[in-house]
Amino acid sequence: MLQIFFRFLSLGLISFGGPAAHIAYFRQTFVRDLAWLDDKHYAGLVSLSQFLPGPGSSQVGFAIGYHRGGLAGALAAFAGFTLPSFSLLFLLVVSSGVWLEYPMTQGIIHGLKLLAVVVVADAVWIMSRQFCKRKPAKLLMVVGCVAILLQPGIGVQFALLIFAAVAGKQWLADVDSTVEETRTPIGLNYLWLGFFVLMLIASSVVVSSGSDRGISGLAQLFAHFFQVGSMVFGGGHVVLPLLQSSVGDGIGNDQFLTGYALAQAVPGPMFSLAAFLGGELWQAQPLTGAIIATLAIFLPGFLLMLVALESWHQLSNIVQIAGAVAGVNACVVGFLLAALYQPIFISSVLSATDMILVAAGFGLLKLFKPHILMMVALFICAGAASAA
């Protein structure tokens, strides 16, 4: 277990660049260097992570740990990979009262917010080209974007995801597929599935009841983040609009975007943003809030991986399920497009100079594909210069 933990810890310290980069690091380390699994098995785990809601790259790491050391190995992989980003974001939130007052710090954070505009715009660009190739998918993207801009809220998003799944099953299932669907019963792990369903129902009850029934604040915190983790398909930046709808009002747009901007500058999974938000929302005991929020947002995706790890080949052959997932993915692109405008763009781009920096950064990213650390350094310098 210690070997698994330290292997993933070493990756958690250097894994900048988002889910795609994380998956590349994992392949280099665990397929090519250590030979813990072969390319075919690894490709299957990556496909499964895209098939289920949750933090995509962290789910792949969890599955590699499970393959190597069972459930204990999976937990060791999660702890190792997440610990660096969790620690950095927690330290940033507990010390923010000290360093946020300085003009230079505010300038740097503003620069990172502008970087967030560039990064999310790039994510929308890439995901729209990947998930919205067909007309029904483009329509679902537009519907998702317009609906969220008109009526923001996690309840609306949940209803749209259900609609997108139904529409995708009808419109986006590959009826011309030559893959023969399996007749063998699907070997799901129903124990973990039952636990996931019970947790989802309980979290829904807690969120809807709130303080009216004397439910503790920590239980509500856990429930909000668990629901977000249950609805995020694609991981990474896709978590942003759901978190904004669920907990953004509790801390305000400015602090929310500060956390998101800081999450761009640390290695590891984007879902570790929950550490910053949890500490900010539960200021009486920020470490408790950070731990609960982080565990809650990762838990649904890991439970669903345990449900399907042994049967992903069979699931991937069901064209109706693939169509439903395609519909959800297209709708999620719409959510991310709406979040790019509100709150990211309108809270970050405050002048013509800001717009120039965003346009230049987007062009630099698309044309030359620099490492994310170079982009972070450039926007930190630009933000610091604006405050000088």
XYZ file of C-alpha atoms in Angstrom:
388
model
C 0.000 0.000 0.000
C 2.850 2.371 0.796
C 4.325 1.802 -2.660
C 0.996 2.727 -4.282
C 0.624 5.777 -2.039
C 4.100 7.151 -2.742
C 3.894 6.479 -6.491
C 0.691 8.494 -6.709
C 2.011 11.134 -4.300
C 4.969 11.745 -6.614
C 2.548 12.215 -9.513
C 0.267 14.461 -7.458
C 3.208 16.816 -6.902
C 3.913 17.328 -10.618
C 0.610 16.674 -12.428
C -0.210 20.076 -13.856
C -2.310 20.432 -16.987
C -5.700 18.934 -16.195
C -7.261 15.480 -16.720
C -5.742 14.799 -20.143
C -2.241 15.445 -18.790
C -2.950 13.315 -15.698
C -3.999 10.380 -17.875
C -0.791 10.740 -19.887
C 1.281 10.756 -16.672
C -0.534 7.634 -15.447
C 0.095 5.774 -18.689
C 3.775 6.693 -18.704
C 4.235 5.588 -15.080
C 1.972 2.576 -14.628
C 1.847 1.099 -18.142
C 5.248 1.883 -19.657
C 7.550 2.262 -16.642
C 6.115 -0.073 -13.979
C 3.995 -2.413 -16.168
C 1.302 -2.690 -13.507
C -1.219 -3.147 -16.362
C -1.149 -3.291 -20.150
C -2.333 -0.732 -22.696
C -5.591 -2.545 -23.410
C -6.578 -2.689 -19.751
C -5.557 0.926 -19.245
C -7.593 2.118 -22.257
C -10.585 0.313 -20.784
C -10.233 2.157 -17.477
C -10.008 5.496 -19.291
C -13.151 4.678 -21.300
C -15.029 3.719 -18.141
C -14.041 6.975 -16.428
C -15.607 8.910 -19.319
C -18.707 6.747 -19.152
C -19.496 7.542 -15.502
C -19.987 10.803 -13.600
C -17.108 11.862 -11.411
C -13.521 13.170 -11.604
C -12.243 11.374 -14.711
C -8.485 11.233 -14.118
C -8.867 10.549 -10.386
C -11.219 7.671 -11.210
C -8.533 6.199 -13.479
C -5.993 6.504 -10.664
C -8.464 4.944 -8.220
C -9.006 2.027 -10.621
C -5.247 1.502 -11.076
C -4.844 1.383 -7.291
C -7.736 -1.094 -7.084
C -6.143 -3.271 -9.767
C -2.845 -3.252 -7.884
C -4.006 -3.555 -4.284
C -7.774 -3.937 -4.009
C -9.882 -1.380 -2.170
C -7.026 -0.410 0.143
C -4.835 0.209 -2.906
C -7.547 2.339 -4.506
C -7.807 4.489 -1.370
C -4.007 4.790 -1.175
C -3.916 5.965 -4.811
C -6.620 8.568 -4.145
C -4.921 9.844 -0.987
C -1.507 10.105 -2.623
C -2.665 11.836 -5.794
C -5.000 14.289 -4.032
C -2.946 15.181 -0.956
C -0.660 17.814 -2.604
C -3.479 19.852 -4.181
C -5.682 19.460 -1.090
C -2.884 20.680 1.196
C -1.997 23.672 -0.975
C -5.593 24.844 -1.404
C -6.342 24.374 2.298
C -3.275 26.427 3.262
C -4.329 29.120 0.805
C -7.840 29.385 2.221
C -6.764 29.549 5.879
C -4.129 32.176 5.125
C -6.197 34.243 2.705
C -7.119 36.788 5.367
C -3.437 37.691 5.701
C -2.307 37.960 2.099
C -5.479 38.977 0.263
C -5.265 42.552 1.509
C -2.102 43.386 -0.432
C -2.588 45.091 -3.840
C 0.097 42.864 -5.370
C -1.773 39.743 -4.220
C -5.040 41.057 -5.600
C -3.317 41.762 -8.911
C -1.917 38.221 -9.067
C -5.329 36.728 -8.315
C -6.872 38.908 -11.006
C -4.274 37.563 -13.438
C -5.176 33.994 -12.471
C -8.862 34.791 -12.982
C -8.054 35.930 -16.500
C -6.187 32.658 -16.993
C -9.350 30.879 -15.857
C -11.254 32.590 -18.690
C -8.666 31.289 -21.173
C -8.608 27.763 -19.759
C -12.396 27.380 -19.605
C -12.795 28.867 -23.094
C -10.281 26.294 -24.344
C -12.176 23.513 -22.524
C -15.447 24.619 -24.149
C -13.748 24.701 -27.555
C -12.254 21.217 -27.193
C -15.318 19.611 -25.619
C -17.714 21.090 -28.179
C -15.611 19.607 -30.987
C -15.469 16.267 -29.181
C -19.046 15.901 -27.914
C -21.136 18.112 -30.208
C -20.393 16.850 -33.715
C -23.971 15.886 -34.612
C -26.941 18.257 -34.864
C -28.895 16.750 -31.915
C -25.821 17.135 -29.719
C -25.376 20.759 -30.796
C -29.036 21.382 -30.008
C -28.647 19.882 -26.530
C -25.589 22.084 -25.953
C -27.564 25.218 -26.890
C -30.570 24.203 -24.785
C -28.336 23.546 -21.784
C -26.555 26.875 -22.118
C -29.695 28.985 -22.640
C -31.670 27.283 -19.866
C -28.927 27.786 -17.288
C -28.424 31.425 -18.229
C -32.178 32.047 -17.927
C -32.784 29.965 -14.810
C -29.596 29.031 -12.941
C -29.795 26.456 -10.191
C -28.729 22.902 -9.475
C -32.321 21.641 -9.682
C -32.632 22.961 -13.225
C -29.300 21.412 -14.128
C -30.365 18.039 -12.761
C -33.610 18.147 -14.771
C -31.674 19.094 -17.908
C -29.271 16.189 -17.423
C -32.181 13.753 -17.218
C -33.732 15.288 -20.357
C -30.377 15.109 -22.152
C -29.954 11.433 -21.238
C -33.418 10.571 -22.581
C -32.900 12.652 -25.722
C -29.442 11.175 -26.267
C -30.799 7.640 -25.986
C -33.337 8.506 -28.685
C -31.230 10.697 -31.001
C -27.581 9.825 -30.407
C -27.570 6.039 -30.009
C -25.451 4.626 -32.815
C -28.132 2.497 -34.431
C -25.767 1.662 -37.302
C -23.174 0.209 -34.947
C -21.846 -3.199 -35.945
C -21.039 -4.059 -32.326
C -23.114 -7.002 -31.181
C -24.684 -6.328 -27.808
C -23.900 -8.950 -25.208
C -26.665 -11.283 -24.008
C -24.776 -12.113 -20.816
C -26.274 -10.540 -17.669
C -24.381 -7.408 -16.619
C -22.138 -8.224 -13.657
C -22.571 -5.020 -11.661
C -21.622 -4.844 -8.009
C -25.074 -4.201 -6.589
C -23.801 -3.716 -3.033
C -21.884 -0.585 -4.037
C -24.733 0.479 -6.322
C -27.203 0.224 -3.452
C -24.893 2.232 -1.207
C -24.561 4.928 -3.875
C -28.350 5.127 -4.354
C -28.945 5.377 -0.596
C -26.344 8.130 -0.285
C -27.856 10.015 -3.213
C -31.361 9.813 -1.728
C -30.101 10.852 1.706
C -28.174 13.802 0.292
C -31.250 14.926 -1.652
C -33.336 14.818 1.526
C -30.709 16.781 3.464
C -30.380 19.449 0.767
C -34.150 19.883 0.376
C -34.825 19.892 4.126
C -31.874 22.009 5.224
C -32.014 23.659 8.630
C -35.814 23.378 8.751
C -35.462 19.936 10.326
C -32.441 20.680 12.451
C -29.974 19.029 10.086
C -26.419 20.006 10.942
C -24.427 22.323 8.743
C -21.732 19.695 8.165
C -24.341 17.221 6.916
C -25.620 19.849 4.499
C -22.069 20.598 3.382
C -21.459 16.907 2.685
C -24.801 16.552 0.884
C -24.221 19.515 -1.437
C -20.791 18.315 -2.515
C -21.953 14.691 -2.848
C -24.742 15.782 -5.205
C -22.313 17.796 -7.310
C -19.957 14.813 -7.558
C -22.882 12.634 -8.644
C -23.752 14.819 -11.638
C -20.411 15.822 -13.142
C -19.681 13.997 -16.386
C -16.211 14.600 -17.779
C -14.574 15.897 -14.598
C -12.099 18.759 -14.652
C -13.577 22.162 -15.446
C -17.071 20.693 -15.851
C -17.395 20.762 -12.059
C -17.392 24.571 -12.093
C -21.029 25.321 -13.084
C -22.455 22.698 -10.741
C -20.404 23.947 -7.795
C -21.375 27.525 -8.596
C -25.070 26.610 -8.530
C -24.794 24.484 -5.410
C -22.511 26.411 -3.037
C -21.515 29.605 -4.859
C -24.103 31.714 -3.040
C -22.615 30.726 0.314
C -19.286 32.457 -0.342
C -19.956 34.969 -3.146
C -18.731 35.074 -6.716
C -15.443 36.803 -5.972
C -14.238 34.281 -3.392
C -15.548 31.392 -5.484
C -13.566 32.552 -8.504
C -10.509 33.152 -6.318
C -10.614 29.497 -5.303
C -11.092 28.402 -8.901
C -8.224 30.607 -10.061
C -5.927 29.217 -7.364
C -6.907 25.663 -8.324
C -5.470 26.398 -11.782
C -2.069 27.066 -10.233
C -1.671 23.849 -8.225
C -1.034 20.307 -9.472
C -3.529 17.480 -9.169
C -7.275 17.123 -9.743
C -9.559 20.126 -10.261
C -12.009 18.550 -7.806
C -9.575 19.567 -5.044
C -11.198 22.985 -5.375
C -13.603 21.468 -2.839
C -10.883 21.841 -0.193
C -10.812 25.616 -0.693
C -14.605 25.927 -0.823
C -15.176 23.621 2.147
C -12.705 25.552 4.291
C -14.302 28.837 3.262
C -17.850 27.630 3.915
C -17.006 26.146 7.336
C -14.744 28.817 8.787
C -15.267 27.707 12.392
C -13.254 24.552 11.626
C -11.828 24.986 8.126
C -9.881 21.702 8.116
C -13.061 19.768 8.930
C -14.954 21.601 6.208
C -12.184 21.026 3.667
C -11.973 17.286 4.432
C -15.745 16.733 4.328
C -16.214 18.678 1.098
C -13.307 16.870 -0.575
C -14.431 13.381 0.462
C -18.027 14.130 -0.517
C -17.260 15.365 -4.034
C -14.949 12.428 -4.870
C -17.058 9.690 -3.255
C -19.849 9.289 -5.887
C -17.442 8.757 -8.768
C -15.433 6.201 -6.809
C -18.561 4.292 -5.729
C -19.721 4.091 -9.345
C -16.290 2.869 -10.439
C -16.587 0.047 -7.883
C -20.045 -0.747 -9.278
C -18.873 -1.116 -12.877
C -15.160 -2.006 -12.790
C -15.776 -5.669 -13.521
C -18.378 -5.144 -16.254
C -17.307 -2.141 -18.318
C -16.891 -4.215 -21.505
C -20.543 -5.267 -21.383
C -21.792 -1.789 -20.554
C -19.881 -0.177 -23.397
C -21.637 -2.471 -25.877
C -25.118 -1.178 -24.998
C -25.818 1.465 -27.638
C -28.706 3.056 -25.712
C -26.465 3.738 -22.719
C -23.763 5.144 -24.982
C -26.382 7.430 -26.577
C -27.614 8.632 -23.179
C -24.062 9.448 -22.102
C -23.485 11.307 -25.392
C -26.575 13.426 -24.697
C -25.418 14.220 -21.172
C -21.942 15.156 -22.422
C -23.411 17.569 -24.990
C -25.635 19.210 -22.376
C -22.667 19.556 -20.010
C -20.792 21.493 -22.698
C -23.711 23.924 -22.660
C -23.423 24.251 -18.882
C -19.740 25.031 -19.194
C -20.415 27.601 -21.917
C -22.934 29.328 -19.637
C -20.411 29.304 -16.770
C -17.796 30.813 -19.079
C -20.028 33.869 -19.356
C -21.500 33.900 -15.826
C -19.666 34.041 -13.471
C -16.216 33.696 -15.071
C -16.109 36.250 -17.876
C -18.214 39.030 -16.376
C -16.428 38.783 -13.019
C -12.914 38.674 -14.466
C -12.750 40.755 -17.656
C -13.167 44.299 -16.365
C -11.408 46.362 -19.027
C -10.193 46.407 -22.620
C -6.727 45.484 -21.347
C -8.163 42.390 -19.681
C -9.872 41.396 -22.919
C -6.605 41.827 -24.818
C -4.808 39.587 -22.324
C -7.518 36.934 -22.595
C -7.471 36.992 -26.406
C -3.668 36.868 -26.484
C -3.588 34.038 -23.954
C -6.168 32.023 -25.880
C -4.226 32.515 -29.114
C -0.976 31.515 -27.405
C -2.600 28.388 -25.977
C -4.109 27.274 -29.288
C -1.135 28.092 -31.490
C 1.843 27.009 -29.388
C 0.326 24.768 -26.661
C 2.701 25.883 -23.886
C 2.865 23.993 -20.594
C 0.252 25.126 -18.091
C 3.021 26.294 -15.717
C 4.204 28.762 -18.369
C 0.659 30.088 -18.737
C 0.337 30.430 -14.959
C 3.639 32.321 -14.769
C 2.669 34.668 -17.625
C -0.689 35.595 -16.131
C 0.764 35.997 -12.651
C 3.298 38.439 -14.087
C 0.587 40.283 -16.001
C -1.595 40.536 -12.890
C 1.318 41.696 -10.732
C 2.273 44.310 -13.320
C -1.274 45.669 -13.376
C -1.135 46.186 -9.613
C 2.274 47.845 -9.577
